[in-house]
PDB file of C-alpha atoms in Angstrom:
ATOM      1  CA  UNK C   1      72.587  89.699  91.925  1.00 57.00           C
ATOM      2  CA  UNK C   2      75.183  89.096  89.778  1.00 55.00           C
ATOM      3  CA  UNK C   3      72.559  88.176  86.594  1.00 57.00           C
ATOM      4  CA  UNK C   4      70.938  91.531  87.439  1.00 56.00           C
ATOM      5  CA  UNK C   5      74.528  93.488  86.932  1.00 56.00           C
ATOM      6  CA  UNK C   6      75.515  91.921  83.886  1.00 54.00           C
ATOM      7  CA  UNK C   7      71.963  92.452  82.617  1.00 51.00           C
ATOM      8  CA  UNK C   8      72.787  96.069  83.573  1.00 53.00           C
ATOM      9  CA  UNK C   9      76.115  96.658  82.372  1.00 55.00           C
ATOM     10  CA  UNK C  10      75.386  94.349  78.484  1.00 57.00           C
ATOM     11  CA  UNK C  11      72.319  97.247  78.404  1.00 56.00           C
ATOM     12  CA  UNK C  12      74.195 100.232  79.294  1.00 54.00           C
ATOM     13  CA  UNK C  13      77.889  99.171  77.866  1.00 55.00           C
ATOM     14  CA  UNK C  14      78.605  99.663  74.266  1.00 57.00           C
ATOM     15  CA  UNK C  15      78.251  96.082  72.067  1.00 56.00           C
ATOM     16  CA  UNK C  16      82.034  95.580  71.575  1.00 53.00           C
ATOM     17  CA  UNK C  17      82.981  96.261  75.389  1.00 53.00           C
ATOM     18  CA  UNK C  18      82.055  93.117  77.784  1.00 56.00           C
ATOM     19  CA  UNK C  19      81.282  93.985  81.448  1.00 55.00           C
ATOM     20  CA  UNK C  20      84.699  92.213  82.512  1.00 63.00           C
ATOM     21  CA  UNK C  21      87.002  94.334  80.467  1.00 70.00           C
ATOM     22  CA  UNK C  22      85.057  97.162  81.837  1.00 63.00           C
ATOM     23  CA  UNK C  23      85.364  96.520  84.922  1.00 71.00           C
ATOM     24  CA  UNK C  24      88.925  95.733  84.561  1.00 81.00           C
ATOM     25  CA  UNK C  25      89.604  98.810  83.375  1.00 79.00           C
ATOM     26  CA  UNK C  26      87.749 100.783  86.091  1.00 81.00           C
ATOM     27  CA  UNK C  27      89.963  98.573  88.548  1.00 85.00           C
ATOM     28  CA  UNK C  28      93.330  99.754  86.552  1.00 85.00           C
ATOM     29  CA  UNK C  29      92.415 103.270  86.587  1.00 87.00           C
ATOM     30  CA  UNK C  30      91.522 103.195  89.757  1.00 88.00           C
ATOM     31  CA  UNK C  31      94.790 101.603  90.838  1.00 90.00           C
ATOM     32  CA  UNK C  32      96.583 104.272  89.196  1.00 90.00           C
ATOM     33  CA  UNK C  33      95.318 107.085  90.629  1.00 91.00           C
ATOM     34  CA  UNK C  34      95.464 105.299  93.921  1.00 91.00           C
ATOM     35  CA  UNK C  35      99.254 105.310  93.428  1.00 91.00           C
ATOM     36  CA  UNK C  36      99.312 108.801  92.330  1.00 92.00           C
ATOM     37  CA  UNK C  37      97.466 110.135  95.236  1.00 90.00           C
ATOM     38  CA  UNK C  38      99.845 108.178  97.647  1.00 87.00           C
ATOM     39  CA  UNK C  39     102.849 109.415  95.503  1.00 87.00           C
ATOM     40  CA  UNK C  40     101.695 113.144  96.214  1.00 86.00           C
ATOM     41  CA  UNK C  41     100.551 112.824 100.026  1.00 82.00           C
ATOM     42  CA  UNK C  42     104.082 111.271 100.727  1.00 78.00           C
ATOM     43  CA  UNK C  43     106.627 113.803  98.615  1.00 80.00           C
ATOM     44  CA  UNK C  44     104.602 116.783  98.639  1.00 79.00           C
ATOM     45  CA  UNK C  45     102.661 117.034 102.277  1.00 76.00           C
ATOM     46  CA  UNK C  46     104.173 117.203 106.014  1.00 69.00           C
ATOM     47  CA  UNK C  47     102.383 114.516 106.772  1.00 71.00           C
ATOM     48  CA  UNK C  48     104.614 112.197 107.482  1.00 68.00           C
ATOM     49  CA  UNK C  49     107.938 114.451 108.096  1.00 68.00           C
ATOM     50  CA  UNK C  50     108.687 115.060 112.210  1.00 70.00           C
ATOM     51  CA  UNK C  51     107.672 118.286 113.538  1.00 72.00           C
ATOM     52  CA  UNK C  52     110.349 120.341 114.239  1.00 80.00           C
ATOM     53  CA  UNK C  53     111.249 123.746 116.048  1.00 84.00           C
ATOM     54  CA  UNK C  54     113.424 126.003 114.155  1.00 85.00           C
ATOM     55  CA  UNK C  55     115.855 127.880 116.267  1.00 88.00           C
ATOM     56  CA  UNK C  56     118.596 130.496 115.495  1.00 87.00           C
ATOM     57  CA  UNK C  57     121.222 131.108 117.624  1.00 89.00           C
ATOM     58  CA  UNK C  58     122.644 134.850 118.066  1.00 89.00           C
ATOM     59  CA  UNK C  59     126.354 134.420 120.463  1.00 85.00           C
ATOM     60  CA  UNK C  60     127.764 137.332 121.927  1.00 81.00           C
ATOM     61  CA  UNK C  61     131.528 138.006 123.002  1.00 72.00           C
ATOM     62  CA  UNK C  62     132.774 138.761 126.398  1.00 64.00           C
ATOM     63  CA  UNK C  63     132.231 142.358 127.521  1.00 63.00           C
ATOM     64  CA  UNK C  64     135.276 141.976 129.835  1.00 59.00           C
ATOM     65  CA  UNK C  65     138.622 139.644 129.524  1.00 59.00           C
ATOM     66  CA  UNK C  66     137.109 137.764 132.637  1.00 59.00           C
ATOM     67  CA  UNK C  67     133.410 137.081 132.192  1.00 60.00           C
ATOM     68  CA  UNK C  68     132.438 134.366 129.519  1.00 67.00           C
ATOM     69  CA  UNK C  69     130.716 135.344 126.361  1.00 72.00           C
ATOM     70  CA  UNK C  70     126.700 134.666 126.389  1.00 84.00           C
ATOM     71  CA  UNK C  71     124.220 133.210 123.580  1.00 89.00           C
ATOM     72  CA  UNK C  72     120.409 133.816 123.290  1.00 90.00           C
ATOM     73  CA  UNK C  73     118.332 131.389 121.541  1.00 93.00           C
ATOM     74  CA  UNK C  74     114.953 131.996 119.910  1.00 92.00           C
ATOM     75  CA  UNK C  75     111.939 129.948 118.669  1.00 92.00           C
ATOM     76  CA  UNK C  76     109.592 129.988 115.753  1.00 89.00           C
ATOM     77  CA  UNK C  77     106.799 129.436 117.971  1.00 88.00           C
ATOM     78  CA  UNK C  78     105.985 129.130 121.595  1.00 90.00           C
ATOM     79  CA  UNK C  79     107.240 125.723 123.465  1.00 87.00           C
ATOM     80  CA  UNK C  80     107.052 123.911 126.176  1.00 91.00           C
ATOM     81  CA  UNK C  81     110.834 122.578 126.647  1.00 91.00           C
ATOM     82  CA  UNK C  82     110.952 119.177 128.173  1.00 92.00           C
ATOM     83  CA  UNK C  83     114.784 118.786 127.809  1.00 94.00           C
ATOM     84  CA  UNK C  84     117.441 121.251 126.489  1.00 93.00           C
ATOM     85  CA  UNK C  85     121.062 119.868 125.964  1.00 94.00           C
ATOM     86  CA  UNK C  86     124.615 121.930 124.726  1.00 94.00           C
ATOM     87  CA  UNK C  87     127.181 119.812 123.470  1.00 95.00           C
ATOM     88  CA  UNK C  88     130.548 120.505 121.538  1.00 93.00           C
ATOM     89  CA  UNK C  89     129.953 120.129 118.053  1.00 93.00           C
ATOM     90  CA  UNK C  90     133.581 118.530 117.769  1.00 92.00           C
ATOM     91  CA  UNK C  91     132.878 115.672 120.593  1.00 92.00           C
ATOM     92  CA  UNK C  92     129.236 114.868 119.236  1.00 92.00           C
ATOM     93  CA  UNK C  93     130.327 113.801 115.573  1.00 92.00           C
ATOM     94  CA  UNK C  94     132.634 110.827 117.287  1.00 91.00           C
ATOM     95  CA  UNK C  95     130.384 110.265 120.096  1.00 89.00           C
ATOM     96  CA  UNK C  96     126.478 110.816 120.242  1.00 86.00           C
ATOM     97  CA  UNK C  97     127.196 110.734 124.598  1.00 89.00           C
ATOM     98  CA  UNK C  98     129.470 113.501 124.144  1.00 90.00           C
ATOM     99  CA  UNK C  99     129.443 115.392 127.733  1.00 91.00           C
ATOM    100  CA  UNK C 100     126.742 117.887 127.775  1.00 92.00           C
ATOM    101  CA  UNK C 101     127.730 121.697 128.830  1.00 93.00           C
ATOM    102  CA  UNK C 102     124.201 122.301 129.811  1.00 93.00           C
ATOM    103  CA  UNK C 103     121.179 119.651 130.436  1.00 95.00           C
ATOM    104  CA  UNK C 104     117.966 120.519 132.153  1.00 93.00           C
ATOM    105  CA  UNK C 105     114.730 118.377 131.846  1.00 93.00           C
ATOM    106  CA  UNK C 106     111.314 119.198 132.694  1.00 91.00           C
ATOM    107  CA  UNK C 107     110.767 118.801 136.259  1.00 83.00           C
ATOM    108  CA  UNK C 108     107.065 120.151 136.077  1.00 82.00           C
ATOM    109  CA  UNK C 109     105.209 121.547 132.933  1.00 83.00           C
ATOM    110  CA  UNK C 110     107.388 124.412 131.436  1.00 83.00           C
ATOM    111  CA  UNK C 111     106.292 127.917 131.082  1.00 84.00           C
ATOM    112  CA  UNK C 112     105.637 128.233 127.154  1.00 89.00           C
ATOM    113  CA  UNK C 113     108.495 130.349 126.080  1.00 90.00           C
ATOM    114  CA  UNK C 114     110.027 131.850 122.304  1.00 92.00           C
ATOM    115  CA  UNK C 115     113.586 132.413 123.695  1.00 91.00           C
ATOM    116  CA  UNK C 116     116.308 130.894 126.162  1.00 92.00           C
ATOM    117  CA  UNK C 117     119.634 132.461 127.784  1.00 92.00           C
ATOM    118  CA  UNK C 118     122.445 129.627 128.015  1.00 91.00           C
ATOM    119  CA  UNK C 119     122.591 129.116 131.523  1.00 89.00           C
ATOM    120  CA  UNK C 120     119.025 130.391 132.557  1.00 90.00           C
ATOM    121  CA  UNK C 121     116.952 128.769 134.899  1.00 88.00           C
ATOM    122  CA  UNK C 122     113.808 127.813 132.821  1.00 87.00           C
ATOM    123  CA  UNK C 123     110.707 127.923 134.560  1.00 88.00           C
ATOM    124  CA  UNK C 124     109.669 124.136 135.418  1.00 88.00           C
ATOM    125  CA  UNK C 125     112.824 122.806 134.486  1.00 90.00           C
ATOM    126  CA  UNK C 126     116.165 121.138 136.361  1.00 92.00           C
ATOM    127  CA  UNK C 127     119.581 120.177 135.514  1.00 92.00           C
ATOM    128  CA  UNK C 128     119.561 116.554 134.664  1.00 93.00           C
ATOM    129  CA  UNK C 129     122.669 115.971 137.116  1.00 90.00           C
ATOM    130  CA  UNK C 130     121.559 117.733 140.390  1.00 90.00           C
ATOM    131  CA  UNK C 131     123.342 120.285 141.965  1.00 89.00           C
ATOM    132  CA  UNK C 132     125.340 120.848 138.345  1.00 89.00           C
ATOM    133  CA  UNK C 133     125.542 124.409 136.471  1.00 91.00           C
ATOM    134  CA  UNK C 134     125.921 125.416 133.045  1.00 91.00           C
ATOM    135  CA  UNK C 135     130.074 125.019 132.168  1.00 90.00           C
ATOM    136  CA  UNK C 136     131.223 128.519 130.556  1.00 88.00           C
ATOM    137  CA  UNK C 137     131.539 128.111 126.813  1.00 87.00           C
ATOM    138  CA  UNK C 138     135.081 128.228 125.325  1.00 86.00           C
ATOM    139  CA  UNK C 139     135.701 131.129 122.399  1.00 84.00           C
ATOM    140  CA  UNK C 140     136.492 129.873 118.767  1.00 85.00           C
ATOM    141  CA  UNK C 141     134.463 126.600 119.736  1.00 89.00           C
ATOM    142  CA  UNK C 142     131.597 125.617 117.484  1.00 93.00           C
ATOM    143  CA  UNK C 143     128.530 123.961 119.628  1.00 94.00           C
ATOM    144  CA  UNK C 144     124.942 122.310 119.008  1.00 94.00           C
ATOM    145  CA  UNK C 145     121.772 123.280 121.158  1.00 93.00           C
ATOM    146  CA  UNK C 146     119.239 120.516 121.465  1.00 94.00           C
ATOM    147  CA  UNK C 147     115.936 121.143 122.529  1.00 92.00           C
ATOM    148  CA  UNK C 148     112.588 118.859 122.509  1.00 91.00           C
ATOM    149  CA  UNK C 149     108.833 120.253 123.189  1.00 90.00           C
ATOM    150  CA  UNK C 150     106.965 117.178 123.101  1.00 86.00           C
ATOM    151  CA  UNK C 151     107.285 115.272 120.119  1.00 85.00           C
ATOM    152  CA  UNK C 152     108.361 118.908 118.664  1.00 87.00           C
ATOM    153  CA  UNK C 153     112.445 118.701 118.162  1.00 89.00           C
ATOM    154  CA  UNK C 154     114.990 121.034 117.137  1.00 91.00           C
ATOM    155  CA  UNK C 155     118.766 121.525 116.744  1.00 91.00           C
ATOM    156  CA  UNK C 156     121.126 124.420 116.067  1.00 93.00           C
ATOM    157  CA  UNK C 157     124.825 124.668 115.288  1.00 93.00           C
ATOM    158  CA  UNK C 158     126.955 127.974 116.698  1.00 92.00           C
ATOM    159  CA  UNK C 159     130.477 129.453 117.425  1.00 91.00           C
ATOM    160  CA  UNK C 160     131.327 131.709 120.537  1.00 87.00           C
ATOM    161  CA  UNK C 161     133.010 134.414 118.863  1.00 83.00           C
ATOM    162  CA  UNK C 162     136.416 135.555 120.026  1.00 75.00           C
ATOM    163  CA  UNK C 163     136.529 137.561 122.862  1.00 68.00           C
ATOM    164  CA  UNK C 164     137.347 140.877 123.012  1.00 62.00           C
ATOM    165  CA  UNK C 165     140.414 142.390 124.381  1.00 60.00           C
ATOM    166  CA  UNK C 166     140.701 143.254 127.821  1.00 54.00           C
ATOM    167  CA  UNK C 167     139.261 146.984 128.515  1.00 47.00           C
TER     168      UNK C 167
END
């Protein structure tokens, strides 16, 4: 076989190029643009990046002096929460077990929703501590919202805004 492909390549090659430094070069080249391909799939695809959920976070004051301030949080696609988690933004940067102010896991498989209430009861989901409830979030605080789908994550920084005075 191998006669038969240097027979081949000495008819079809020009005289001053020998089948090995073809060949070499058709190995080089190929090399390169082996490289380049795996440059571009790594820098310029999603393929290998983690799938994430972006959320944004809209807080709203206090209506009264006594009843704590609410935030509503909304998805850029339809998800099936497995675990949601609030933590003070404050506590989590010197300890990634800072208390969480709400934690509910999936119990069952969660409705597929674009939105969440702090507090809500989510369809198919429980608190991670039984028999605990959301603790009211302080004004002037800044907090993070956690929330996995899946392998889908997602994370969002907010502030309850001051509340306002007593009516």
């Amino acid at each position: 076989i191998y006669a038969k492909i240097k027979v081949y390549c000495n008819k079809h090659l020009p005289n001053n190029v020998s089948s090995t430094s073809f060949m070499t070069r058709n190995i080089v080249l190929f090399s390169i643009l082996a490289i380049l391909v795996g440059l571009y799939v790594v820098y310029f695809t999603d393929l290998f990046s983690k799938p994430t959920i972006s959320i944004s976070a809209r807080p709203r004051s206090a209506r009264t002096a006594n009843s704590p301030g609410t935030v509503s949080f909304s998805f850029d696609r339809r998800c099936e929460l497995t675990e949601i988690k609030v933590v003070n933004v404050a506590e989590f940067e010197t300890n990634k077990y800072a208390r969480a102010y709400w934690h509910m896991i999936t119990d069952t498989k969660s409705a597929p929703l674009k939105g969440i209430m702090y507090g809500e009861n989510v369809k198919g989901m429980k608190p991670k501590i039984p028999n605990t409830k959301p603790e009211p979030l302080e004004a002037g605080q800044k907090y993070r919202l956690f929330i996995q789908a899946g392998k889908l994550r997602g994370e969002v920084d907010f502030e309850m805004p001051p509340k306002k005075p007593g009516r």
